Coordinates of C-alpha atoms in Angstrom, one line a residue:
Chain A
M6 CA 5.1 112.3 75.3
T7 CA 8.1 110.0 74.7
E8 CA 11.6 111.1 75.6
P9 CA 13.4 113.1 72.9
M10 CA 16.3 111.4 71.1
V11 CA 18.6 114.3 71.8
K12 CA 18.2 116.9 74.5
A13 CA 20.6 119.8 75.1
E14 CA 20.3 122.1 78.0
A15 CA 22.6 125.1 78.3
V16 CA 25.4 123.3 76.5
H17 CA 28.7 125.2 76.6
K18 CA 31.9 124.4 74.8
R19 CA 35.2 126.2 75.0
F20 CA 38.4 125.7 73.0
G21 CA 41.0 127.3 75.2
R22 CA 39.7 130.8 75.8
L23 CA 37.4 130.8 72.7
E24 CA 33.8 130.0 73.7
V25 CA 32.3 128.2 70.7
L26 CA 28.9 127.1 72.2
K27 CA 27.4 129.6 74.7
G28 CA 24.4 127.7 76.0
I29 CA 22.6 125.6 73.4
D30 CA 19.1 124.4 74.3
L31 CA 17.3 122.1 71.9
E32 CA 15.4 118.9 71.5
V33 CA 15.3 116.5 68.7
R34 CA 12.3 114.1 68.8
R35 CA 12.4 110.5 67.6
G36 CA 12.0 110.2 63.9
E37 CA 12.6 113.9 63.4
V38 CA 14.9 115.5 60.9
M39 CA 16.5 118.6 62.2
C40 CA 18.6 120.9 60.0
M41 CA 21.1 123.2 61.6
L42 CA 21.8 126.4 59.7
G43 CA 24.2 129.1 60.4
P44 CA 27.3 130.9 59.2
S45 CA 30.7 129.2 59.5
G46 CA 32.1 129.4 63.0
S47 CA 28.6 129.5 64.5
G48 CA 29.3 126.3 66.4
K49 CA 27.0 123.9 64.5
S50 CA 29.7 121.4 63.6
T51 CA 31.1 121.6 67.1
F52 CA 27.6 120.9 68.6
L53 CA 27.2 117.9 66.3
R54 CA 30.6 116.5 67.4
C55 CA 29.6 116.9 71.1
I56 CA 26.6 114.7 70.5
N57 CA 28.8 111.6 69.9
H58 CA 31.5 112.8 72.3
L59 CA 34.2 113.6 69.7
E60 CA 34.3 116.9 71.8
K61 CA 33.7 117.1 75.5
I62 CA 31.2 119.8 76.6
N63 CA 32.4 122.1 79.4
A64 CA 29.0 123.0 81.0
G65 CA 25.4 122.1 80.6
R66 CA 23.7 118.8 80.0
L67 CA 23.6 116.8 76.8
S68 CA 21.8 113.5 76.5
V69 CA 21.0 111.0 73.8
D70 CA 18.1 108.6 74.2
G71 CA 17.8 109.7 77.8
Q72 CA 21.4 109.0 78.7
L73 CA 24.0 111.6 79.4
V74 CA 26.8 111.9 76.7
G75 CA 30.2 110.9 78.1
Y76 CA 29.1 110.7 81.8
R77 CA 27.1 108.6 84.2
E78 CA 25.2 110.3 87.0
S79 CA 25.1 108.6 90.4
G80 CA 24.8 110.0 93.8
G81 CA 24.5 113.5 92.5
K82 CA 27.9 113.3 90.9
L83 CA 29.1 112.9 87.3
H84 CA 31.4 110.1 86.6
E85 CA 33.4 110.0 83.4
L86 CA 32.6 107.0 81.2
H87 CA 35.3 104.5 80.4
E88 CA 36.6 104.6 76.8
R89 CA 34.8 101.3 76.1
E90 CA 31.5 102.7 77.2
V91 CA 31.9 105.9 75.2
A92 CA 32.8 103.7 72.2
R93 CA 29.7 101.6 72.7
K94 CA 27.5 104.6 72.7
R95 CA 29.2 106.0 69.7
A96 CA 28.4 102.8 67.9
E97 CA 24.7 103.6 68.2
I98 CA 25.1 107.0 66.5
G99 CA 26.1 107.3 62.9
M100 CA 28.1 110.2 61.6
V101 CA 28.8 111.4 58.1
F102 CA 31.6 113.9 57.6
Q103 CA 32.2 116.7 55.3
H104 CA 35.3 115.1 53.8
F105 CA 33.8 111.5 53.8
N106 CA 36.8 110.1 55.8
L107 CA 36.4 106.7 54.1
F108 CA 39.2 104.3 54.9
P109 CA 41.4 104.5 51.8
H110 CA 43.1 101.1 52.3
M111 CA 39.8 99.2 52.2
T112 CA 37.3 98.6 49.4
A113 CA 33.8 100.1 49.6
L114 CA 32.5 96.8 51.0
E115 CA 35.3 96.5 53.6
N116 CA 34.6 100.1 54.7
V117 CA 31.0 99.1 55.4
T118 CA 31.7 95.7 57.0
L119 CA 34.6 96.7 59.2
A120 CA 32.8 98.1 62.2
P121 CA 29.9 95.6 62.2
I122 CA 32.4 92.8 62.3
R123 CA 34.9 94.3 64.7
V124 CA 32.6 96.3 67.0
L125 CA 29.2 94.5 66.9
G126 CA 30.8 91.1 66.4
S127 CA 28.6 90.3 63.4
A128 CA 29.4 87.2 61.4
R129 CA 31.5 88.0 58.4
E130 CA 29.0 86.6 55.8
E131 CA 26.0 88.3 57.4
A132 CA 27.9 91.7 57.5
R133 CA 28.9 91.3 53.8
R134 CA 25.3 90.5 52.8
R135 CA 24.0 93.5 54.7
A136 CA 26.7 95.8 53.3
R137 CA 25.8 94.8 49.7
E138 CA 22.2 95.6 50.5
L139 CA 23.1 99.0 51.9
L140 CA 25.4 99.8 49.0
N141 CA 22.7 98.8 46.6
R142 CA 20.3 101.1 48.5
V143 CA 22.5 104.1 48.0
G144 CA 23.0 103.2 44.3
L145 CA 26.5 101.7 44.5
G146 CA 25.8 98.0 44.1
D147 CA 28.3 97.8 41.3
K148 CA 31.1 99.5 43.3
V149 CA 31.5 97.1 46.2
D150 CA 35.1 96.1 45.3
T151 CA 36.3 99.6 44.4
Y152 CA 38.7 101.5 46.5
P153 CA 37.6 105.0 47.7
M154 CA 40.3 106.7 45.6
A155 CA 38.6 105.5 42.4
L156 CA 35.2 106.8 43.4
S157 CA 33.8 110.3 42.9
G158 CA 33.1 112.5 45.9
G159 CA 29.4 111.8 45.7
Q160 CA 30.0 108.1 45.5
Q161 CA 32.4 108.3 48.4
Q162 CA 29.9 110.1 50.5
R163 CA 27.2 107.6 49.8
V164 CA 29.6 104.8 50.8
A165 CA 30.1 106.8 54.0
I166 CA 26.4 106.9 54.6
A167 CA 26.1 103.1 54.0
R168 CA 29.1 102.6 56.4
A169 CA 27.3 104.6 59.1
L170 CA 24.0 102.8 58.5
A171 CA 25.6 99.4 58.7
M172 CA 25.8 99.9 62.5
Q173 CA 22.0 100.2 62.6
P174 CA 22.2 103.5 64.4
K175 CA 19.3 105.1 66.2
L176 CA 20.5 108.6 65.3
M177 CA 22.4 109.9 62.3
L178 CA 24.6 113.1 62.3
F179 CA 25.5 114.7 59.1
D180 CA 28.2 117.3 59.2
E181 CA 27.9 119.4 56.0
P182 CA 27.7 116.2 53.9
T183 CA 27.5 117.9 50.6
S184 CA 29.9 120.9 51.1
A185 CA 32.9 119.2 49.6
L186 CA 31.1 118.0 46.6
D187 CA 31.0 119.3 43.0
P188 CA 27.5 120.8 42.4
E189 CA 26.4 118.0 40.0
L190 CA 27.1 115.3 42.6
V191 CA 25.1 116.9 45.4
G192 CA 21.8 115.5 44.2
D193 CA 22.6 111.8 44.6
V194 CA 23.8 112.3 48.2
L195 CA 20.7 114.3 49.1
D196 CA 18.5 111.6 47.5
A197 CA 20.1 109.0 49.8
M198 CA 19.5 111.2 52.8
R199 CA 15.9 112.0 51.7
Q200 CA 15.3 108.2 51.5
L201 CA 16.7 107.7 54.9
A202 CA 14.4 110.5 56.3
R203 CA 11.4 108.8 54.7
D204 CA 12.4 105.5 56.4
G205 CA 11.9 107.3 59.7
M206 CA 15.6 107.8 60.8
T207 CA 16.2 110.5 63.4
M208 CA 18.7 112.9 61.7
I209 CA 20.6 116.0 62.6
V210 CA 21.9 117.7 59.5
V211 CA 24.3 120.6 59.4
T212 CA 23.9 122.0 55.9
H213 CA 23.8 124.9 53.6
E214 CA 21.3 123.2 51.3
M215 CA 18.2 125.3 51.9
G216 CA 16.1 123.4 49.4
F217 CA 16.8 120.2 51.3
A218 CA 16.1 121.8 54.6
R219 CA 12.8 123.2 53.4
E220 CA 11.7 119.9 51.9
V221 CA 12.9 117.3 54.3
A222 CA 13.4 119.0 57.7
D223 CA 10.7 118.8 60.4
A224 CA 12.6 121.4 62.4
V225 CA 15.2 124.0 61.6
V226 CA 17.5 125.8 64.0
F227 CA 19.5 128.8 63.1
L228 CA 22.8 129.1 65.1
D229 CA 25.0 132.2 65.3
E230 CA 27.9 132.8 67.6
G231 CA 27.3 129.8 69.7
V232 CA 23.6 130.4 70.5
V233 CA 20.3 129.3 68.9
V234 CA 19.0 132.4 67.4
E235 CA 15.8 131.0 66.0
S236 CA 14.1 127.6 65.7
G237 CA 10.9 126.2 64.3
T238 CA 9.5 124.6 61.3
P239 CA 11.2 125.3 57.9
D240 CA 8.3 127.5 57.1
Q241 CA 8.8 129.6 60.2
V242 CA 12.6 129.8 60.1
I243 CA 13.5 129.8 56.4
A244 CA 10.4 131.3 54.8
N245 CA 9.3 133.8 57.5
P246 CA 12.3 134.4 59.8
R247 CA 11.6 136.7 62.7
E248 CA 15.1 137.6 63.7
T249 CA 17.3 140.1 61.7
R250 CA 20.3 137.9 62.0
T251 CA 18.5 134.9 60.4
R252 CA 17.2 137.2 57.6
E253 CA 20.7 138.6 56.9
F254 CA 22.1 135.0 56.8
L255 CA 19.4 133.7 54.5
S256 CA 19.7 136.7 52.2
K257 CA 23.3 135.7 51.6
V258 CA 22.8 132.0 51.0
L259 CA 19.5 131.9 49.1
Chain B
M1180 CA 46.7 130.1 -3.1
S1181 CA 46.1 133.0 -0.7
T1182 CA 47.6 133.2 2.7
S1183 CA 44.2 132.7 4.4
E1184 CA 43.6 129.5 2.5
Q1185 CA 47.1 128.2 3.4
L1186 CA 46.4 128.9 7.0
S1187 CA 43.1 127.1 7.0
E1188 CA 44.6 124.2 5.3
E1189 CA 47.3 124.0 8.0
R1190 CA 44.7 124.1 10.7
T1191 CA 42.8 121.2 9.3
G1192 CA 45.7 119.0 8.3
R1193 CA 48.3 118.0 10.8
P1194 CA 51.5 120.0 10.3
E1195 CA 54.8 118.2 9.6
D1196 CA 56.9 117.2 12.6
I1197 CA 59.6 119.7 13.4
K1198 CA 63.1 118.8 12.2
A1199 CA 65.7 121.0 13.8
V1200 CA 69.5 120.8 14.2
P1201 CA 70.1 119.8 17.8
V1202 CA 72.2 122.0 20.0
R1203 CA 75.8 120.7 20.3
R1204 CA 76.7 119.6 23.8
P1205 CA 80.5 119.3 24.0
G1206 CA 80.3 119.2 27.8
R1207 CA 78.4 116.0 27.7
W1208 CA 81.0 114.3 25.5
I1209 CA 83.9 115.5 27.7
A1210 CA 82.1 114.3 30.8
A1211 CA 81.3 110.9 29.3
I1212 CA 84.9 110.4 28.2
I1213 CA 86.2 111.2 31.6
V1214 CA 83.8 108.7 33.2
L1215 CA 84.7 106.0 30.7
V1216 CA 88.4 106.6 31.2
V1217 CA 88.1 106.3 35.0
A1218 CA 85.9 103.2 34.6
A1219 CA 88.3 101.6 32.2
S1220 CA 91.3 102.2 34.5
I1221 CA 89.4 100.8 37.5
I1222 CA 88.5 97.7 35.5
R1223 CA 92.0 97.3 34.3
S1224 CA 93.4 97.4 37.8
V1225 CA 90.8 95.0 39.0
V1226 CA 91.7 92.6 36.3
T1227 CA 95.5 93.0 36.4
N1228 CA 96.3 93.8 40.0
K1229 CA 97.4 90.5 41.6
G1230 CA 96.3 91.8 45.0
F1231 CA 92.7 91.1 44.2
D1232 CA 93.5 87.5 43.8
W1233 CA 90.3 86.5 42.2
H1234 CA 91.2 82.9 42.4
T1235 CA 91.2 83.0 46.2
V1236 CA 87.9 85.0 46.1
G1237 CA 86.3 82.2 44.0
Q1238 CA 87.8 79.6 46.3
Y1239 CA 86.3 81.1 49.5
L1240 CA 83.0 82.5 48.1
F1241 CA 81.1 79.3 49.0
N1242 CA 83.3 78.3 51.8
S1243 CA 81.2 76.7 54.6
R1244 CA 82.4 79.1 57.2
I1245 CA 81.6 82.1 55.0
L1246 CA 78.2 80.6 54.2
H1247 CA 77.6 80.1 57.9
G1248 CA 78.5 83.7 58.5
V1249 CA 76.0 84.8 55.8
L1250 CA 73.3 82.8 57.6
V1251 CA 74.2 84.3 60.9
T1252 CA 74.2 87.8 59.4
L1253 CA 70.7 87.2 58.0
E1254 CA 69.5 85.8 61.3
L1255 CA 70.9 88.7 63.2
T1256 CA 69.3 91.2 60.7
V1257 CA 65.9 89.6 60.8
L1258 CA 65.8 89.2 64.6
S1259 CA 67.2 92.7 65.3
M1260 CA 64.8 94.3 62.9
A1261 CA 61.9 92.4 64.4
I1262 CA 62.9 93.6 67.8
G1263 CA 63.4 97.1 66.4
I1264 CA 60.0 97.2 64.7
V1265 CA 58.0 95.9 67.6
L1266 CA 59.8 98.2 70.0
G1267 CA 59.4 101.1 67.5
V1268 CA 55.7 100.7 67.3
V1269 CA 55.4 100.4 71.1
L1270 CA 57.6 103.5 71.6
A1271 CA 55.8 105.5 69.0
V1272 CA 52.4 104.8 70.4
M1273 CA 53.7 105.5 73.9
R1274 CA 55.1 108.8 72.7
R1275 CA 51.6 109.9 71.6
S1276 CA 50.0 108.8 74.9
P1277 CA 48.3 111.5 76.9
N1278 CA 50.1 110.0 80.0
P1279 CA 53.3 112.1 80.5
I1280 CA 55.1 109.1 82.2
L1281 CA 54.6 107.0 79.1
S1282 CA 55.4 109.7 76.5
G1283 CA 58.3 111.0 78.6
G1284 CA 59.7 107.5 79.0
S1285 CA 59.6 107.0 75.3
W1286 CA 61.3 110.3 74.7
I1287 CA 64.2 109.4 77.1
Y1288 CA 64.6 106.0 75.5
I1289 CA 64.9 107.5 72.1
W1290 CA 67.2 110.3 73.3
F1291 CA 69.6 107.8 74.9
F1292 CA 69.7 105.1 72.2
R1293 CA 69.9 107.6 69.3
G1294 CA 72.4 109.7 71.1
T1295 CA 75.1 107.1 71.7
P1296 CA 77.0 105.1 69.1
L1297 CA 75.8 101.7 68.2
L1298 CA 79.4 100.4 68.6
V1299 CA 79.5 101.7 72.2
Q1300 CA 76.2 100.1 73.0
L1301 CA 77.3 96.8 71.7
L1302 CA 80.4 96.9 73.8
F1303 CA 78.2 97.8 76.8
W1304 CA 76.0 94.8 76.4
Y1305 CA 79.0 92.6 75.8
N1306 CA 80.6 93.8 79.1
I1307 CA 77.3 94.0 81.0
A1308 CA 78.6 91.5 83.6
A1309 CA 81.1 94.1 84.8
L1310 CA 78.1 96.3 85.7
F1311 CA 75.6 93.8 86.8
P1312 CA 77.3 90.5 87.7
T1313 CA 74.0 88.8 88.3
I1314 CA 70.6 89.3 86.9
D1315 CA 67.4 88.7 88.9
L1316 CA 64.0 88.6 87.5
G1317 CA 61.1 88.9 89.9
V1318 CA 58.8 91.2 91.7
P1319 CA 60.4 94.7 91.8
F1320 CA 61.9 95.3 95.3
G1321 CA 60.5 91.9 96.2
P1322 CA 61.4 88.2 95.9
S1323 CA 63.4 87.1 92.8
L1324 CA 62.1 84.4 90.5
I1325 CA 65.0 83.9 88.2
H1326 CA 68.5 84.3 89.3
A1327 CA 71.4 84.0 86.9
H1328 CA 74.9 85.2 86.2
S1329 CA 75.0 87.8 83.5
N1330 CA 77.7 86.0 81.6
T1331 CA 75.5 82.9 81.2
L1332 CA 72.3 84.9 80.4
I1333 CA 73.8 87.5 78.1
T1334 CA 75.7 85.4 75.6
T1335 CA 77.6 87.0 72.7
F1336 CA 74.5 86.3 70.6
A1337 CA 72.2 88.0 73.2
A1338 CA 74.5 90.9 73.5
A1339 CA 74.6 91.3 69.7
L1340 CA 70.8 91.1 69.5
L1341 CA 70.2 93.5 72.4
G1342 CA 72.7 96.0 71.0
L1343 CA 71.3 96.0 67.5
G1344 CA 67.6 95.5 68.4
L1345 CA 67.4 98.1 71.1
N1346 CA 69.3 100.7 69.1
E1347 CA 67.0 100.0 66.1
G1348 CA 63.9 100.4 68.2
A1349 CA 64.8 104.1 68.8
Y1350 CA 65.2 104.8 65.1
M1351 CA 62.1 102.8 64.2
A1352 CA 60.1 104.7 66.8
E1353 CA 60.7 107.9 65.0
I1354 CA 59.9 106.3 61.7
V1355 CA 56.6 104.9 63.0
R1356 CA 55.7 108.2 64.7
A1357 CA 56.2 110.0 61.4
G1358 CA 53.9 107.4 59.8
I1359 CA 51.2 107.8 62.4
I1360 CA 51.3 111.6 62.1
S1361 CA 50.9 111.3 58.4
V1362 CA 47.5 109.7 58.7
D1363 CA 44.7 112.3 58.6
E1364 CA 42.9 113.0 61.9
G1365 CA 39.6 112.5 60.1
Q1366 CA 40.4 108.8 59.9
T1367 CA 40.6 108.4 63.6
E1368 CA 37.4 110.4 64.1
A1369 CA 35.6 108.3 61.5
A1370 CA 36.8 105.1 63.3
Q1371 CA 35.8 106.4 66.7
S1372 CA 32.4 107.5 65.4
L1373 CA 31.8 103.9 64.4
G1374 CA 32.4 102.8 68.0
M1375 CA 36.0 101.6 67.6
T1376 CA 38.3 101.9 70.6
R1377 CA 41.7 103.7 70.4
M1378 CA 43.6 100.4 70.2
M1379 CA 41.4 99.1 67.5
T1380 CA 41.6 102.3 65.5
M1381 CA 45.4 102.2 65.8
R1382 CA 45.6 98.6 64.6
R1383 CA 42.9 98.6 61.9
I1384 CA 42.9 102.1 60.5
V1385 CA 46.0 104.2 61.4
L1386 CA 48.9 101.8 61.3
P1387 CA 47.9 100.1 58.0
Q1388 CA 47.8 103.6 56.4
A1389 CA 50.9 104.7 58.2
M1390 CA 52.7 101.7 56.6
R1391 CA 53.0 103.6 53.3
V1392 CA 55.1 106.2 55.0
I1393 CA 56.8 103.7 57.4
L1394 CA 57.9 101.2 54.8
P1395 CA 60.4 103.0 52.6
P1396 CA 62.6 104.2 55.5
T1397 CA 62.2 100.7 57.1
G1398 CA 63.6 99.2 54.0
N1399 CA 66.5 101.6 54.3
E1400 CA 66.9 100.6 58.0
T1401 CA 66.9 96.9 57.0
I1402 CA 69.7 97.5 54.5
S1403 CA 71.6 99.5 57.1
M1404 CA 71.0 96.7 59.6
L1405 CA 72.4 94.1 57.2
K1406 CA 75.6 96.1 57.1
N1407 CA 75.6 97.2 60.8
T1408 CA 75.6 93.6 61.9
S1409 CA 79.3 93.6 60.8
L1410 CA 79.9 95.8 63.9
V1411 CA 79.2 92.7 66.0
S1412 CA 82.5 91.3 64.9
V1413 CA 84.1 93.5 67.6
I1414 CA 82.5 91.4 70.3
A1415 CA 83.7 88.2 68.5
Y1416 CA 80.4 87.0 67.3
T1417 CA 80.9 85.0 64.1
E1418 CA 78.8 86.7 61.6
L1419 CA 79.9 87.2 58.0
L1420 CA 82.7 89.7 58.6
Y1421 CA 84.1 87.9 61.6
S1422 CA 84.1 84.6 59.7
A1423 CA 86.1 86.3 56.9
Q1424 CA 88.5 87.8 59.5
Q1425 CA 89.0 84.4 61.2
I1426 CA 90.0 83.0 57.8
Y1427 CA 92.4 85.8 56.8
D1428 CA 93.9 85.9 60.3
V1429 CA 95.2 82.4 59.4
N1430 CA 96.0 82.6 55.7
Y1431 CA 96.8 86.4 55.5
K1432 CA 94.6 86.7 52.3
T1433 CA 93.0 89.8 53.7
I1434 CA 91.8 91.6 50.6
P1435 CA 90.3 88.5 48.8
L1436 CA 88.3 87.6 51.9
L1437 CA 87.1 91.2 52.4
I1438 CA 85.9 91.0 48.8
V1439 CA 84.1 87.8 49.5
A1440 CA 82.4 89.4 52.4
S1441 CA 81.5 92.5 50.3
I1442 CA 80.0 90.3 47.6
W1443 CA 77.7 88.6 50.1
Y1444 CA 76.7 91.9 51.6
L1445 CA 75.8 93.2 48.1
V1446 CA 73.8 90.0 47.4
M1447 CA 71.9 90.4 50.6
T1448 CA 71.2 94.1 50.2
S1449 CA 70.1 93.5 46.6
I1450 CA 67.6 90.9 47.7
A1451 CA 66.3 93.3 50.3
Y1452 CA 65.7 95.9 47.6
V1453 CA 63.5 93.5 45.7
G1454 CA 61.6 92.5 48.8
Q1455 CA 61.0 96.2 49.7
Y1456 CA 59.5 96.8 46.3
F1457 CA 56.9 94.0 46.7
I1458 CA 56.0 94.9 50.2
E1459 CA 55.6 98.5 49.3
R1460 CA 53.2 97.6 46.5
R1461 CA 51.2 95.4 48.9
F1462 CA 50.6 98.4 51.3
G1463 CA 50.0 100.8 48.4
R1464 CA 46.6 99.2 47.8
G1465 CA 43.8 101.8 47.4
F1466 CA 46.2 104.7 47.0
T1467 CA 46.8 104.5 43.2
R1468 CA 44.1 104.9 40.6
A1469 CA 45.8 102.8 38.1
E1470 CA 45.3 99.0 38.3
R1471 CA 48.3 96.8 38.2
G1472 CA 50.4 97.8 35.2
S1473 CA 52.0 95.5 32.7
V1474 CA 55.0 93.3 33.6
M1475 CA 57.1 95.8 31.8
A1476 CA 55.8 98.8 33.7
R1477 CA 56.3 97.0 36.9
W1478 CA 59.8 96.1 36.0
L1479 CA 60.5 99.7 35.1
S1480 CA 59.1 101.1 38.3
F1481 CA 61.0 98.4 40.2
R1482 CA 64.2 99.7 38.6
R1483 CA 63.3 103.2 39.8
P1484 CA 62.2 102.5 43.4
G1485 CA 61.9 106.2 44.1
K1486 CA 59.1 106.5 41.6
A1487 CA 57.3 103.3 42.7
T1488 CA 53.7 103.4 44.1

């Protein structure tokens, strides 16, 4: 069996005295789509942010592609990674945020080409060509020169997906990508994600879209109060939950 | 015609525009008359009072020494603002550093230079030789590479530039800091998630957006700086005001020469206003839904700088 893309062992995270993650154990295999469900405050977004080191974990082990996140292990000791090394690892992980976080002072195309040019050192023309291709793929071929402000939420989120994909990541993290969207705009974003899943991208998706989770996810985990309450296939967790807490949550959102 | 028919007709057809007798506003008239009377008496005195001596004003307006003073004032303003802006960015970034020595150092700098009058600072730099007769540049506590007398190194020009620039740095630091804070945290996170380093994020993402907040007060600072350069006259540096003073010290035409200086200050600040408008528009890209308006709309928004963007 090949190494999992993401492996978490007893991951703990505290904010001051508030313990948000109380020992998360999970594995995401290559090419797998994992959906994380759970009530707000359950720690799912925090866990996602730990994976690309936007948050530091306090205890446990977290690794991506066989390498520890944020540390290097040698001689039985953990050494903090230098900022540049952290940045290099982040470049291999795409992240899509709830509030899009597009760069408002740049056009859609500039948003997508910035990191490939500045971080990967791609040639400008090559980066622009690829960006056009990606924007086409998410259905925004005609919006390349538009500033984010003039795009709808759904369009902005699709630009954000294209921006993350432009780095050719090996893993994509989605932090409630459709929660800030008007209901009629959700579909286009989910379509783009569905397409990505079909292309074999490894994805972790924090979401409240049960339909999407059921249809696209290979694995579903249900988090509550900083622990994994239940995990399995969508059929097991969403259709036939064993735990009362899962059942209670699902009865509220379905 | 029944009432219901009348109503339905009014609903379908557009009703007539309202014609009402406007409220009388005697207060407005009285206020307007007072303003006009005051304005008229000012104009009358400007025209009739011999003290203004418009002939002399005209004679000296394009005097070569005055024009030289204008150039020096511009030069001082541009260079001091450049020092101030660069220093301000550095201090603002230092202030946000997790390293307490850097953030503390920045805080103390700002505390000192904002807390003492610019005039006093200028006099300090001018008299620096009294404090440090010689200046050595080299390895700290080690051998010296450059050794010079303060009076040769710190010329009047250098003293003026140091005084104005270092003081401005403290103010610009606070302006830049406010700009940096105004940029949403999510922007930094998005940039970092794309593998950008802190420096790259600051330069490509945060500062360009902070510019929208930084620019209007910076325009203000530039206009203040244009005028504050006149303080340099106390250390006998021949900028615009000192040039005028040198002339009236000889011919005693004090008022006309002060008017000449004022006219030039007004011209320079007015140009700065126009420049500010165009620079602000450049950095407003992506923040307005409307495309560039008509020439008329631009002219109007230019005349009301507060409502621009």
